[in-house]
XYZ file of C-alpha atoms in Angstrom:
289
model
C 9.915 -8.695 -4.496
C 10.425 -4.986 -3.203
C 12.718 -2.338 -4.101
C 13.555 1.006 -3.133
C 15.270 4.369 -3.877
C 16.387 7.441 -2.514
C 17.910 10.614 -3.079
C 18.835 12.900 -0.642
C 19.840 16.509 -2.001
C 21.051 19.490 -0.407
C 18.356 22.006 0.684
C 16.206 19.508 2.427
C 14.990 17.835 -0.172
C 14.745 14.003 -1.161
C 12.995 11.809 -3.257
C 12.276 8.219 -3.243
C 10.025 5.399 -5.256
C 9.317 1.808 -3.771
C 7.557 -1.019 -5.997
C 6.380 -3.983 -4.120
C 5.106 -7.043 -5.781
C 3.331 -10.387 -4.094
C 1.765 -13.322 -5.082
C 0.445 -15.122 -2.243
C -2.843 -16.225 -0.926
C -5.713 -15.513 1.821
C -5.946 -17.060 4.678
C -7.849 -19.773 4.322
C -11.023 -18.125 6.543
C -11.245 -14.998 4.865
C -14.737 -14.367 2.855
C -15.224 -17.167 0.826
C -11.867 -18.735 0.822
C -11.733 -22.285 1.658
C -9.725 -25.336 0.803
C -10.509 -25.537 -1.830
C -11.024 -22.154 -2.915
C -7.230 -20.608 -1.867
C -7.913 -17.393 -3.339
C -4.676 -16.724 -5.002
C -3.439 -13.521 -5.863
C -1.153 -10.965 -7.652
C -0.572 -7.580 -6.077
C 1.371 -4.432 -6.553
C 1.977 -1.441 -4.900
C 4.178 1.490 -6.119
C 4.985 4.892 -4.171
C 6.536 8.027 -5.366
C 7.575 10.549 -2.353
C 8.494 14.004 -2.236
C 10.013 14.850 1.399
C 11.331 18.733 1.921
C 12.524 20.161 5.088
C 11.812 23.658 4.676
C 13.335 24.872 7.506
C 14.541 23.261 11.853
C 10.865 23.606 12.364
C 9.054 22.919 8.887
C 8.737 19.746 6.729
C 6.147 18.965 4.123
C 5.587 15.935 2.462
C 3.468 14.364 -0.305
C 3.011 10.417 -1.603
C 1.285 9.257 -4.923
C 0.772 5.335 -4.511
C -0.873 2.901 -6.702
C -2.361 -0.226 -5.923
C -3.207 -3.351 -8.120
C -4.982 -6.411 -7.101
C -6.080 -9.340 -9.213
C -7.583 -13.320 -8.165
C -6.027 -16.115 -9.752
C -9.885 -17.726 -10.519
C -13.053 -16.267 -11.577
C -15.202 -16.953 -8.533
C -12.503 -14.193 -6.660
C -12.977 -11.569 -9.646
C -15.407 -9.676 -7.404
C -12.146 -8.543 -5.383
C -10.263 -6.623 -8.350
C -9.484 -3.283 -8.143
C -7.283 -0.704 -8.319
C -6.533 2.442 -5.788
C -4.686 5.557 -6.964
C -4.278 7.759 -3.387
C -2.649 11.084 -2.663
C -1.209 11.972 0.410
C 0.247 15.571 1.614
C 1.647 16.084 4.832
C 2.449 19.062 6.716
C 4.730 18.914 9.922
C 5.936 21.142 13.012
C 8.997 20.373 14.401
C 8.378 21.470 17.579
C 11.136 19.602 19.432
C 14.206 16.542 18.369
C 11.290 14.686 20.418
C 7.771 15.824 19.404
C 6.536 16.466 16.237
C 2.649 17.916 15.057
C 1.340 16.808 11.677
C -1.618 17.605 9.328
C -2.610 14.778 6.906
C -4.888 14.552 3.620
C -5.399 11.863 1.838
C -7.446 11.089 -1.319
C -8.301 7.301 -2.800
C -9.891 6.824 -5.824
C -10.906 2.750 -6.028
C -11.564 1.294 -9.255
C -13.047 -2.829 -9.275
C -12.642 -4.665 -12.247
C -15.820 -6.278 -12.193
C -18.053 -4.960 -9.510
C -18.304 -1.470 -10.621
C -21.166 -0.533 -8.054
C -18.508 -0.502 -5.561
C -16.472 2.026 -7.068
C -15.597 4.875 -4.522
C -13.470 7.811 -3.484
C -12.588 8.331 -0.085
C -11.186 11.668 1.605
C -9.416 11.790 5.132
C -8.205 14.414 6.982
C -5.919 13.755 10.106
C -4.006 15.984 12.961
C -1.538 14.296 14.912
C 1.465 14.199 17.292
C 4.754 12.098 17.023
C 5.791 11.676 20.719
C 9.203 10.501 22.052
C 7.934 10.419 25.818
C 10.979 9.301 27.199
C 14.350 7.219 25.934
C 11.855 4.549 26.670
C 8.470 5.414 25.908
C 6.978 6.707 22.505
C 4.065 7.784 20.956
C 2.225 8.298 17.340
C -1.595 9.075 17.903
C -3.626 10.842 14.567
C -7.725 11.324 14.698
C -9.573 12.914 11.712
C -12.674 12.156 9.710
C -13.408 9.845 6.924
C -15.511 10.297 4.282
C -16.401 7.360 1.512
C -18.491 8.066 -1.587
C -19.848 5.948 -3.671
C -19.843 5.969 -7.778
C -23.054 4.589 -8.117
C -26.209 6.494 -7.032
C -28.170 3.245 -5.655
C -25.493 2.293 -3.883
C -24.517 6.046 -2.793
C -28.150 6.516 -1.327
C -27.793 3.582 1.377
C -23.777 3.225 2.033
C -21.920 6.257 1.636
C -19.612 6.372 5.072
C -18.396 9.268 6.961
C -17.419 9.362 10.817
C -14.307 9.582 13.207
C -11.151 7.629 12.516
C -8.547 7.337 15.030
C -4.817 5.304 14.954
C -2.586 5.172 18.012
C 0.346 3.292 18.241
C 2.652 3.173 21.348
C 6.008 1.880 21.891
C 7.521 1.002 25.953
C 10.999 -0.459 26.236
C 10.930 -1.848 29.541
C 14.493 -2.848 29.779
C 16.859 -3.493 26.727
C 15.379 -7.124 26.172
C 11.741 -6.540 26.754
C 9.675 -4.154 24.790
C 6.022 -3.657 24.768
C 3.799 -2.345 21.474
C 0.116 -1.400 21.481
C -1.925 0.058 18.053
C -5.413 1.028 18.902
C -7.326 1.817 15.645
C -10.483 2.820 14.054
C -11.162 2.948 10.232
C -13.522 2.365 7.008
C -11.829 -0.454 4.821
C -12.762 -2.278 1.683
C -14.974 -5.412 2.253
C -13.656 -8.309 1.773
C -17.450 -10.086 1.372
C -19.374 -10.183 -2.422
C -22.247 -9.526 -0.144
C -21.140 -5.735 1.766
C -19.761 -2.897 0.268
C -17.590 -1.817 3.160
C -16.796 -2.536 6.720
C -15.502 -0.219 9.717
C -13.331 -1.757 11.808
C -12.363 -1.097 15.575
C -9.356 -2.674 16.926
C -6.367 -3.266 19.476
C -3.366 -5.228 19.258
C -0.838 -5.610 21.415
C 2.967 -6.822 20.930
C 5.553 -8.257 23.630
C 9.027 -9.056 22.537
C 11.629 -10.840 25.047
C 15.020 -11.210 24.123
C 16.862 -13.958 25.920
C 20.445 -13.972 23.719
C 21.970 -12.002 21.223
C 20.802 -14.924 18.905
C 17.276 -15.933 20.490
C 14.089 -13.533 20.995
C 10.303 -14.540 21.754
C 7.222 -12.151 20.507
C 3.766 -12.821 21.323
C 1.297 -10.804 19.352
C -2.721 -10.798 20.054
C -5.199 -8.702 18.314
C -8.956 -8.125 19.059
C -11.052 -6.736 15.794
C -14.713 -5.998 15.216
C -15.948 -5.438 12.036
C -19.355 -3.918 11.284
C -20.270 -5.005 7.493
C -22.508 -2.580 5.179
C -24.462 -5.561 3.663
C -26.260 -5.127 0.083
C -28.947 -6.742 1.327
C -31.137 -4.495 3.759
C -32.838 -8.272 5.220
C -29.139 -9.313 6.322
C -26.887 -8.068 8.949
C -23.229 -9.097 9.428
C -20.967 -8.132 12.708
C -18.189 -9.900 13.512
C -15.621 -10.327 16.448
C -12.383 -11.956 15.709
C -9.281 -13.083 17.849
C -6.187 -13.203 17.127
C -2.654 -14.735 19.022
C 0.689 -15.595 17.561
C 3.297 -16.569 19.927
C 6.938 -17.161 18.406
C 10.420 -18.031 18.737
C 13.011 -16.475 16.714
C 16.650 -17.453 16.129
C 19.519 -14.938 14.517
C 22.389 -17.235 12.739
C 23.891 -14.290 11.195
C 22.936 -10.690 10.639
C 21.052 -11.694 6.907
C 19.544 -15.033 8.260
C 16.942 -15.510 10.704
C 14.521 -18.307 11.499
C 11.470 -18.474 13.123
C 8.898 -21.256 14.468
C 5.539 -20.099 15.197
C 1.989 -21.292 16.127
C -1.156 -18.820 15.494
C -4.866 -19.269 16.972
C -7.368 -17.364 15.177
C -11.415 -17.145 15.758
C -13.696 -15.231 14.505
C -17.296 -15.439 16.093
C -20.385 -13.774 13.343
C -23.867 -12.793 13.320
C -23.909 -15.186 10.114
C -22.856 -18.834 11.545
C -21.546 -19.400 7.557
C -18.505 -16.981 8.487
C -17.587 -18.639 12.068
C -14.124 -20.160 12.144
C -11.613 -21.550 14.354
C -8.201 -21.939 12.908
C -4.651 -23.612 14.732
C -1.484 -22.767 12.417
C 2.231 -23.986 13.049
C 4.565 -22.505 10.393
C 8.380 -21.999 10.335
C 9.906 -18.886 8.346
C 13.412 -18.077 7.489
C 14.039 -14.993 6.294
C 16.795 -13.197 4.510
C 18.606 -10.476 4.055
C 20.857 -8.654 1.285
């Protein structure tokens, strides 16, 4: 369930609020999750934004988002938390097609249960928005991450810093085929009882045919390594995992679309206890209001 508002005043300035709420469940591979341990959850996300366009070449922004997760069963309660983050933005117009940005952001993360992992994390990005062409564009940011943890055991072995990147690229080949890349390097939240963090390097890459005004195919693969900080300083955990979803969608009206799809997934560890193949089929409709 997600809802959003806006309000756009005169000056330059708007505000807007989202609230997203999910219950759903891991895949079935993920960390311990098996099946029969589904790991079901509840999670919510709200964001308040404050967007002003000072002048043609100067907009600031700045987000306050908060983000609640809780497992169904007790064996998942390790997973718990909440994040409160900050973000403030700083942009220069420099063209209708290119853009320069400065980004901060501040997380605070608060577990439940496993309190040791407790941490705040600061990043600070530059970047470029890029319309290349009227068929080419471009988003690329780079900056440095820095996690800290709560604890001072924990804080001596696995506090994080180093260079995060994201770039995401857009080509429109013709006006049925279109092309997407994301290239992307970060320091996320573990999703293991037994590592505090992971960085994760990835690519992904998107191709979308359509063949009618009703009927498009997308293919989507993705390539991810993921370095986990283990607890234990005996164990080691790296892991490579693969990723392709090719699909057919069909548009019955403007609110209704359905969608068959079959997904491979593989992920190949150091620690055999986390290797996986997985073959999905799944059909989706989705709609509209």
């Amino acid at each position: 369930i997600e809802g959003l508002f806006r309000y756009n005043m005169r000056g330059g300035l708007s505000l807007q609020v989202l609230d997203r709420y999910t219950y759903g469940q891991d895949r079935f591979e993920i960390g311990s999750a098996s099946r029969g341990n589904l790991r079901r959850f509840n999670s919510n996300i709200f964001m308040g934004t404050v967007d002003y366009t000072i002048t043609d070449k100067v907009r600031v922004k700045g987000d306050y988002s908060n983000f609640y997760l809780n497992y169904d069963d007790d064996i998942n309660a390790f997973l718990n938390r909440q994040d409160n983050s900050f973000d403030i933005y700083a942009y220069y117009i420099y063209s209708l097609k290119t853009d320069f940005f400065l980004q901060y952001r501040y997380t605070d993360v608060k577990y439940d249960d496993l309190n040791q992992k407790d941490n705040q994390q600061h990043y600070v990005y530059g970047g470029i928005t890029w319309d290349t062409t009227e068929k080419m564009s471009l988003r690329f940011k780079a900056g440095y991450q820095f996690r800290q943890y709560e604890n001072d055991i924990v804080a001596d072995g696995y506090d994080w810093e180093g260079f995060t990147f994201d770039l995401q690229t857009r080509y429109k080949w013709t006006e049925k085929t279109q092309f997407t890349m994301d290239l992307y390097r970060k320091s996320e939240e573990s999703d293991s009882a037994a590592a505090v963090d992971k960085v994760a390097l990835g690519i992904a890459f998107g191709y979308q045919q359509k063949y009618t005004d009703k009927l498009t195919g997308v293919v989507n693969f993705t390539y991810e390594s993921a370095d986990y900080s283990q607890i234990s300083a005996t164990s080691s955990r790296d892991d490579d995992r693969y990723y392709i979803r090719p699909a057919l969608q069909y548009l019955f009206r403007e609110w209704l679309m359905t969608e068959l799809a079959y997904s491979y997934d593989k992920r190949e560890s150091t620690e055999d206890l986390f290797d996986y193949d997985s073959n999905t089929v799944m059909l989706n409709i989705n709609l509209a209001m």
